[in-house]
Structures are given as C-alpha cells and as structure tokens.
PDB file of C-alpha atoms in Angstrom:
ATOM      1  CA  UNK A  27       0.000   0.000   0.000  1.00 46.00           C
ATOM      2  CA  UNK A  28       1.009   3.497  -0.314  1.00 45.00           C
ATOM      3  CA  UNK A  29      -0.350   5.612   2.072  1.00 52.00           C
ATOM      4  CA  UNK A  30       2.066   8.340   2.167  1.00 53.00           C
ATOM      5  CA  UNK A  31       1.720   8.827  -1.483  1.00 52.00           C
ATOM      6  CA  UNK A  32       5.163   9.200  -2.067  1.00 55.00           C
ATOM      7  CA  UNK A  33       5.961   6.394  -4.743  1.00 59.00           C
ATOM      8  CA  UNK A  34       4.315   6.612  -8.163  1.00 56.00           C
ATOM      9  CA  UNK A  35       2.425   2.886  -8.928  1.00 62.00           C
ATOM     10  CA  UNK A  36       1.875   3.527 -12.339  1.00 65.00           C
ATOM     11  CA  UNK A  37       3.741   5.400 -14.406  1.00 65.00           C
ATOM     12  CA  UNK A  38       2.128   7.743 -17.015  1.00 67.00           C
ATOM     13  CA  UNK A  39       1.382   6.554 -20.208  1.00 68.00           C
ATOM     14  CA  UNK A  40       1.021   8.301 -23.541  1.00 69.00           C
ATOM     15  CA  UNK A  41      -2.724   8.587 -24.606  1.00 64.00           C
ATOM     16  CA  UNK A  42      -3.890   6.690 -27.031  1.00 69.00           C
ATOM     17  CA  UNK A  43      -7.018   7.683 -28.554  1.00 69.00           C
ATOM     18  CA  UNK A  44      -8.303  11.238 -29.705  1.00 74.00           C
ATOM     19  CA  UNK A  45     -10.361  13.558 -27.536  1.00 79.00           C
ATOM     20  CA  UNK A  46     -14.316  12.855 -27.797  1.00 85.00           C
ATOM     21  CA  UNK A  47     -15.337  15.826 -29.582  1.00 90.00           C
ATOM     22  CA  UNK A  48     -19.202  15.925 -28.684  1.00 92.00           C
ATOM     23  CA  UNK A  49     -18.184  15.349 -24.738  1.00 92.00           C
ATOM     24  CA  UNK A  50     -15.709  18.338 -25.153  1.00 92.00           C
ATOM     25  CA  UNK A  51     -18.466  20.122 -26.551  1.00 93.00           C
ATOM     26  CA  UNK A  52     -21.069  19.215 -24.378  1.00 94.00           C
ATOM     27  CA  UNK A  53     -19.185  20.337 -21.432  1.00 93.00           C
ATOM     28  CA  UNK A  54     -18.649  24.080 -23.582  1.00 93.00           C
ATOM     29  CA  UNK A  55     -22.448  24.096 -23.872  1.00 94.00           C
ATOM     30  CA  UNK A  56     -22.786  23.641 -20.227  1.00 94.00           C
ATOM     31  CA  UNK A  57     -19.956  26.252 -19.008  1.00 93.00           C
ATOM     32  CA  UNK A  58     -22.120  28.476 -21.579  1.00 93.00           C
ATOM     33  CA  UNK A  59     -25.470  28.083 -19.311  1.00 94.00           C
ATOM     34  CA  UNK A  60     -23.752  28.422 -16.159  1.00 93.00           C
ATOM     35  CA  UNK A  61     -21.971  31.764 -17.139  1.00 92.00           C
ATOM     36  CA  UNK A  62     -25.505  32.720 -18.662  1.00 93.00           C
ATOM     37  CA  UNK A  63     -27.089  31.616 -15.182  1.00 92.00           C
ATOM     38  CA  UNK A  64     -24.516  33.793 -13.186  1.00 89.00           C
ATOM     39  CA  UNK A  65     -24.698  36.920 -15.419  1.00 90.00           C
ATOM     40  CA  UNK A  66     -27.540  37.727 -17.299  1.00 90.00           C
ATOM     41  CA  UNK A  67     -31.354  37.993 -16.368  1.00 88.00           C
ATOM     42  CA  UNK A  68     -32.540  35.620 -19.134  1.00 92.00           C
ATOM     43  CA  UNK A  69     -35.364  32.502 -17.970  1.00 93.00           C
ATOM     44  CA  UNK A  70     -34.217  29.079 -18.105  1.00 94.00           C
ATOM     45  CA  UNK A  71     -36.022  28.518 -21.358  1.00 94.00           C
ATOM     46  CA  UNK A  72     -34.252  31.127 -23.546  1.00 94.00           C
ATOM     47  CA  UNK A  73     -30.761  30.352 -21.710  1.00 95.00           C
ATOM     48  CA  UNK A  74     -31.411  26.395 -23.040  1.00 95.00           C
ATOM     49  CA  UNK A  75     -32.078  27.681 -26.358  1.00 94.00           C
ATOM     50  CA  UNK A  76     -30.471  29.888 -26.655  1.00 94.00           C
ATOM     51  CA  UNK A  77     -27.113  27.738 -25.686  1.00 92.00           C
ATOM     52  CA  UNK A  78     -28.577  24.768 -27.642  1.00 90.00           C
ATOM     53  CA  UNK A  79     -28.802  26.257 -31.545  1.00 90.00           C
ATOM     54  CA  UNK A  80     -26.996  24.053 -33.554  1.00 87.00           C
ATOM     55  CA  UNK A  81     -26.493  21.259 -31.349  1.00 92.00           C
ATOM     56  CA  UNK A  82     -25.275  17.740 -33.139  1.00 93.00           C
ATOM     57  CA  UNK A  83     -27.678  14.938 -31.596  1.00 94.00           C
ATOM     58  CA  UNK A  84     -24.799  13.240 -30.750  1.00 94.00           C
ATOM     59  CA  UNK A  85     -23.897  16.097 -28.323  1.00 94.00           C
ATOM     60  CA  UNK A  86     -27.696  16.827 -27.239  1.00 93.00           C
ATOM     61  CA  UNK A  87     -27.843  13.061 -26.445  1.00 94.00           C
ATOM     62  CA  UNK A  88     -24.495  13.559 -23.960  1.00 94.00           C
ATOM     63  CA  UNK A  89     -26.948  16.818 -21.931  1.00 95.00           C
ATOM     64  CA  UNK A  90     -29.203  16.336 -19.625  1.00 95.00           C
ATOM     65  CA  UNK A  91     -33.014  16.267 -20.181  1.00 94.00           C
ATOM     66  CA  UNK A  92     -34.692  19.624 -19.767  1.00 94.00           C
ATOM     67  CA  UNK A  93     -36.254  19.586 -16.670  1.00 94.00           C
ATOM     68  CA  UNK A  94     -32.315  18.871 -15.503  1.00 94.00           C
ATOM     69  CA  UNK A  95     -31.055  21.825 -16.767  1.00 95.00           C
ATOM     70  CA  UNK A  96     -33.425  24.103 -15.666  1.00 94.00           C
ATOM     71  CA  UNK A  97     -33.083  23.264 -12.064  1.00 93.00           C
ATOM     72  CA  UNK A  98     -29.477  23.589 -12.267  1.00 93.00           C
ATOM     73  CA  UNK A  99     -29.428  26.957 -13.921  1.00 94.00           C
ATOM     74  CA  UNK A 100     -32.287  28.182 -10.706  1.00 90.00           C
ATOM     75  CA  UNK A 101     -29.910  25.799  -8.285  1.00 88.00           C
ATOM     76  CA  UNK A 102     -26.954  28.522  -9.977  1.00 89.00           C
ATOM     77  CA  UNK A 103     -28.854  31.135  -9.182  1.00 88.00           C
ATOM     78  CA  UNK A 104     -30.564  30.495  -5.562  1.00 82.00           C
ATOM     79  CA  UNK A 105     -26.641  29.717  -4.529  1.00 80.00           C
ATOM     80  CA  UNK A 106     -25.422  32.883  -6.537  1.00 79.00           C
ATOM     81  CA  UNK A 107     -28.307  34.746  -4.233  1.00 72.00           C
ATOM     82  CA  UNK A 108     -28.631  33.014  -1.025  1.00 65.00           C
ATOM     83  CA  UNK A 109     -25.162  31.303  -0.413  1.00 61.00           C
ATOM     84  CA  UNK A 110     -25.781  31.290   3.338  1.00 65.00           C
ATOM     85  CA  UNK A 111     -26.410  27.939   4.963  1.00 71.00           C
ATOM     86  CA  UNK A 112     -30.728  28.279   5.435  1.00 74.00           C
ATOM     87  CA  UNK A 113     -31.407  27.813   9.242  1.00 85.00           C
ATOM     88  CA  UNK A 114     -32.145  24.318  11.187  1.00 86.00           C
ATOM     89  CA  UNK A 115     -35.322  25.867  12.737  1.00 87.00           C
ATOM     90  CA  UNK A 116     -37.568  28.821  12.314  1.00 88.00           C
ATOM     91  CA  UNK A 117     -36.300  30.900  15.317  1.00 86.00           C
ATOM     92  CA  UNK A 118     -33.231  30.773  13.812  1.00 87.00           C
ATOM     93  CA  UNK A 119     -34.373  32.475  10.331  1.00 87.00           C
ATOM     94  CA  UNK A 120     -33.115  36.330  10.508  1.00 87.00           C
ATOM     95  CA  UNK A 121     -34.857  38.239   7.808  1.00 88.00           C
ATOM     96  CA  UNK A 122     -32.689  40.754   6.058  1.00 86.00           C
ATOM     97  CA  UNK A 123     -33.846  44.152   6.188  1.00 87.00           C
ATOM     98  CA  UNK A 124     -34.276  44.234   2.365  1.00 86.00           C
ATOM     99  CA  UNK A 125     -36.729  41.930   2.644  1.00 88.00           C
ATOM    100  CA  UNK A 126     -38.951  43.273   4.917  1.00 94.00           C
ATOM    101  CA  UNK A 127     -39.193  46.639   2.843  1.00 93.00           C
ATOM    102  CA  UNK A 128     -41.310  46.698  -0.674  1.00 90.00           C
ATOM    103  CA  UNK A 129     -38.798  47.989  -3.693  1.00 86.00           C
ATOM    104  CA  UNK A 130     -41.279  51.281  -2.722  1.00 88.00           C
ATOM    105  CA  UNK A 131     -40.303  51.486   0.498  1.00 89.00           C
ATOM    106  CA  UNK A 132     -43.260  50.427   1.974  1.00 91.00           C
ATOM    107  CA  UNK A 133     -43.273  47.908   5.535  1.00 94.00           C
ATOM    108  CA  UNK A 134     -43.231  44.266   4.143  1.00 95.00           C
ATOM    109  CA  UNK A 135     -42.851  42.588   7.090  1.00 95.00           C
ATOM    110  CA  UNK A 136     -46.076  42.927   8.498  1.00 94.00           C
ATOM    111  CA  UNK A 137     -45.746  40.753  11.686  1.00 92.00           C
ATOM    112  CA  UNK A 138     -42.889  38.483  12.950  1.00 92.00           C
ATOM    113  CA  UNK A 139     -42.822  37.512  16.607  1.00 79.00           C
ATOM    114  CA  UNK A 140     -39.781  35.257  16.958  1.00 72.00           C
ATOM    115  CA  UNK A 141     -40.244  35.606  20.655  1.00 71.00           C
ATOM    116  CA  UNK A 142     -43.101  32.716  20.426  1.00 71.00           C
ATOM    117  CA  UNK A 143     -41.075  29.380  21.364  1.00 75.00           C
ATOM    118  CA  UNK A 144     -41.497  26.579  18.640  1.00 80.00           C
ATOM    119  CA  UNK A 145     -44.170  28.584  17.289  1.00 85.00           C
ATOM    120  CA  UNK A 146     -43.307  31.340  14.875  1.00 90.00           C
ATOM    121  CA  UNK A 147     -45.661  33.076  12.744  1.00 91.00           C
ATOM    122  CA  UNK A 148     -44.200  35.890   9.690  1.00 92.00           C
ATOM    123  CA  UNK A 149     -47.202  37.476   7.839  1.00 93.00           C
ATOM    124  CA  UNK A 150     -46.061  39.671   4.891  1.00 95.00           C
ATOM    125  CA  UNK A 151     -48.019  42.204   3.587  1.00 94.00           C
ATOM    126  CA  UNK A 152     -48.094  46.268   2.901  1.00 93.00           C
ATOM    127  CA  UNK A 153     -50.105  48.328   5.004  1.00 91.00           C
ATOM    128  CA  UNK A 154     -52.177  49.395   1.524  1.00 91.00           C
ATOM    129  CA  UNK A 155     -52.611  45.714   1.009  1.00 91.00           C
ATOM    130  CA  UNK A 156     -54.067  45.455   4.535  1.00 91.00           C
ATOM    131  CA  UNK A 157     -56.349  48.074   3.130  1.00 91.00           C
ATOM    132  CA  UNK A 158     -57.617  46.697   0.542  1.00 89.00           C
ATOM    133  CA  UNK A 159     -58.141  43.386   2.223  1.00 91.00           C
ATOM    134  CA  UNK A 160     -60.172  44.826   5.492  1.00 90.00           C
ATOM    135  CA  UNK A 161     -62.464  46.483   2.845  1.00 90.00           C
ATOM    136  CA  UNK A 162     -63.396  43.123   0.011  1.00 90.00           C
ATOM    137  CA  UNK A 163     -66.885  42.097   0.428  1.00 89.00           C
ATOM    138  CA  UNK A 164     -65.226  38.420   0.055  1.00 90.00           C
ATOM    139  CA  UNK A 165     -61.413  37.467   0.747  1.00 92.00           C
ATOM    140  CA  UNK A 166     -60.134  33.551   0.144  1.00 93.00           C
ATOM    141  CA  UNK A 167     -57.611  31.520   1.826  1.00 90.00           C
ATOM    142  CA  UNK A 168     -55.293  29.100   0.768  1.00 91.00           C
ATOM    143  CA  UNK A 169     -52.889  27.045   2.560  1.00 87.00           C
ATOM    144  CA  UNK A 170     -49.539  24.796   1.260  1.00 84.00           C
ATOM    145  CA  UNK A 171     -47.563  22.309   2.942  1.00 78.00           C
ATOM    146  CA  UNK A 172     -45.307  20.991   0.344  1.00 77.00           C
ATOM    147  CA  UNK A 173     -43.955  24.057  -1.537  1.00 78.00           C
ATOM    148  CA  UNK A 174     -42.185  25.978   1.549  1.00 82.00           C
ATOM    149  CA  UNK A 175     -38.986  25.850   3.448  1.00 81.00           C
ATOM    150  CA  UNK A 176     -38.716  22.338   6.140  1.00 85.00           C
ATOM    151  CA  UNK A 177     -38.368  25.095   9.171  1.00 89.00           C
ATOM    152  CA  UNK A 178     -42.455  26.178   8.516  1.00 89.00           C
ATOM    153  CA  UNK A 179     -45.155  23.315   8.632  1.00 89.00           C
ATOM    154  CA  UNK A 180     -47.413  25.868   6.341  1.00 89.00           C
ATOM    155  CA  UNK A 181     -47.828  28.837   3.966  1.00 90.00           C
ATOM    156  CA  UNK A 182     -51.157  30.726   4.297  1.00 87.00           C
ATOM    157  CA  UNK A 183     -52.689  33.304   1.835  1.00 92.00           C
ATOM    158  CA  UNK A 184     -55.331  35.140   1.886  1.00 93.00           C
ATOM    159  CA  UNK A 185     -56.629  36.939  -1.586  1.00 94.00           C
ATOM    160  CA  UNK A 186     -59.462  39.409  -2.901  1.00 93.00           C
ATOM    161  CA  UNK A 187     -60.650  40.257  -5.655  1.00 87.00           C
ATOM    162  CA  UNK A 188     -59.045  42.951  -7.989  1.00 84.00           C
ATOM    163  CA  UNK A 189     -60.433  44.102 -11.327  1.00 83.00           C
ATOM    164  CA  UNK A 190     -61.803  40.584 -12.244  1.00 84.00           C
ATOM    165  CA  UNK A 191     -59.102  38.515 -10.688  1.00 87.00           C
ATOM    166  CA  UNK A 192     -58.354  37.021  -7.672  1.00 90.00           C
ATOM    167  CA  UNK A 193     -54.845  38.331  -6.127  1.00 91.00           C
ATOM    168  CA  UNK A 194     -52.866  37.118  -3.081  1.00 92.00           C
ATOM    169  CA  UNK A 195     -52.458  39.937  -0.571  1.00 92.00           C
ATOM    170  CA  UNK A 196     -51.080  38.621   2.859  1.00 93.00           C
ATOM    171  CA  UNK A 197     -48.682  35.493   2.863  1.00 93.00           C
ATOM    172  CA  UNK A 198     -48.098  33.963   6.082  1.00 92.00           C
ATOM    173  CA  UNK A 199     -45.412  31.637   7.022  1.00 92.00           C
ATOM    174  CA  UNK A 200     -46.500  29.253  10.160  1.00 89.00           C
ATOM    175  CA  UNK A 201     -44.113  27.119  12.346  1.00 89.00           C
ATOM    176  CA  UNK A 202     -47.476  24.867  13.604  1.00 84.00           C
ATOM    177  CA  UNK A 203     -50.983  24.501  12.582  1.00 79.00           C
ATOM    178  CA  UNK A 204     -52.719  25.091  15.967  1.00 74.00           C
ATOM    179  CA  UNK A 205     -55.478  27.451  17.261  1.00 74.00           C
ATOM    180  CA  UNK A 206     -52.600  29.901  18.651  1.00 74.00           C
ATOM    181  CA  UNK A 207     -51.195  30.614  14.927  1.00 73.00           C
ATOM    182  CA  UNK A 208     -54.143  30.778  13.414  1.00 71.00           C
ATOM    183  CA  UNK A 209     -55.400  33.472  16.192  1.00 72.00           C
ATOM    184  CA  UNK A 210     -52.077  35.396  15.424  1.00 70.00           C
ATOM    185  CA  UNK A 211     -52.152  35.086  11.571  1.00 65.00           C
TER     186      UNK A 211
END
C-alpha cells in the first residue's frame, strides 16, 4: 500500500485515442449556461435555447433532459443569491432588512414575533394591502404544505378580488398549525 503517497504505482502513459469531440463540446455548452445563469437575467427557457442552436444529436444526447437543466441553472442562481447555509429551525431564520421593505419602500414585514417558542408566525403584507383586504366584500384563503422551506409546517394566503381577478395579498409563514397561529395570523 502506499499511504504516504510518495511512490508513483503507475507510471504515465502516452494517450492513445483522440479527444471525444461531442463530450468536449457538451461540457462548452454547459460552461455556456452556467456563465448565462450567473450573469444575465434571461429565464431558463431562452438560456437552453439559446445555448442549444446548432447542437449535433450526438452532443444533445451527452446533456441532460430539460427539466435537468433548468433546475441547475435556478440551483446557480438560488446559490449565486442566497449562499448562506438556510437555518435548522424557524427561530433561527433572521430576515434581512431588504426583505422586509417593498422595492417602494413600503413595511413588508407585516408581523414576525420570533419571541413565540417553537411557534413562529411571519405574515407579509403592505399596510395598503391590509387596506384593501379589510375592505373586500369576500377574501379567500389558501394554505400549502409541500412548496415551503422544512423550518415552517405551512404557507397561508389570503386573496381578494381585484379588477376581475383574484390576487394574493397577505402570505403567512406558520411554524405549527394550531389554534394559537391561526389566532395570530
């Protein structure tokens, strides 16, 4: 065995077949999509297009499917925007004071009592959202488990109607689904 890594077991060898074109260029086609992930604004659709014109099938057989490349050009991004490590519980989660803010300046953060042990509860919404929602003749709720960070059991919205359409207005993050959060939501 050689554990210290000191003596070389096999020496190097000459190679002895060509480079595989279509893997050298598959690889170029995927630098291409990262580098578009990282510095322009473009979707995931027209950054796979766009880096896919002219493709050989034997190199678009050597990418991954589409579904594949569009989570790693978001996974690109999400790490390019929130590289920090997300917290292990909910009382943990400090939310940056750009995010509590609307780009207008408005409050955000509408209520976030991180005081409440094991029981958090972050409602988001503008004050002229709260407006507009404490004067609809009819406001509707919907609640999802699976889409939301592990730390919160639920997301809650509420919506009203707007010109025809119904639009979410308050979005509430909730550590349980008891009587207690539901009071404070």
């Amino acid at each position: 065995m050689n554990y210290d890594k000191t003596e070389i077991i096999l020496p190097p060898t000459d190679h002895t077949h060509a480079p595989n074109t279509n893997e050298i260029e598959a690889r170029k086609i995927m630098n291409n999509m990262r580098y578009k992930a990282l510095n322009t604004t473009l979707n995931p659709r027209s950054i796979i297009s766009s880096s896919q014109i002219a493709v050989t099938p034997a190199v678009s057989s050597l990418l991954p499917d589409y579904d594949t490349l569009r989570r790693n050009i978001q996974n690109i991004r999400r790490n390019l925007i929130f590289p920090e490590i997300l917290p292990a519980s909910a009382s943990e989660l400090v939310i940056p004071n750009e995010y509590q803010m609307t780009e207008a300046g408005d409050r955000f953060l509408f209520f976030d009592d991180s005081s409440i042990q094991n029981n958090r509860v972050i409602i988001f919404m503008s004050d002229s959202c709260s407006d507009i929602l404490s004067t609809s003749k009819h406001i509707y709720f919907d609640g999802t488990f699976k889409t939301i960070p592990n730390i919160f059991y639920q997301m809650f919205s509420i919506h009203a109607s707007k010109h025809d359409s119904i639009v979410p207005y308050e979005y509430i993050l909730m550590e349980k689904k008891n009587l207690e959060a539901y009071r404070l939501a």
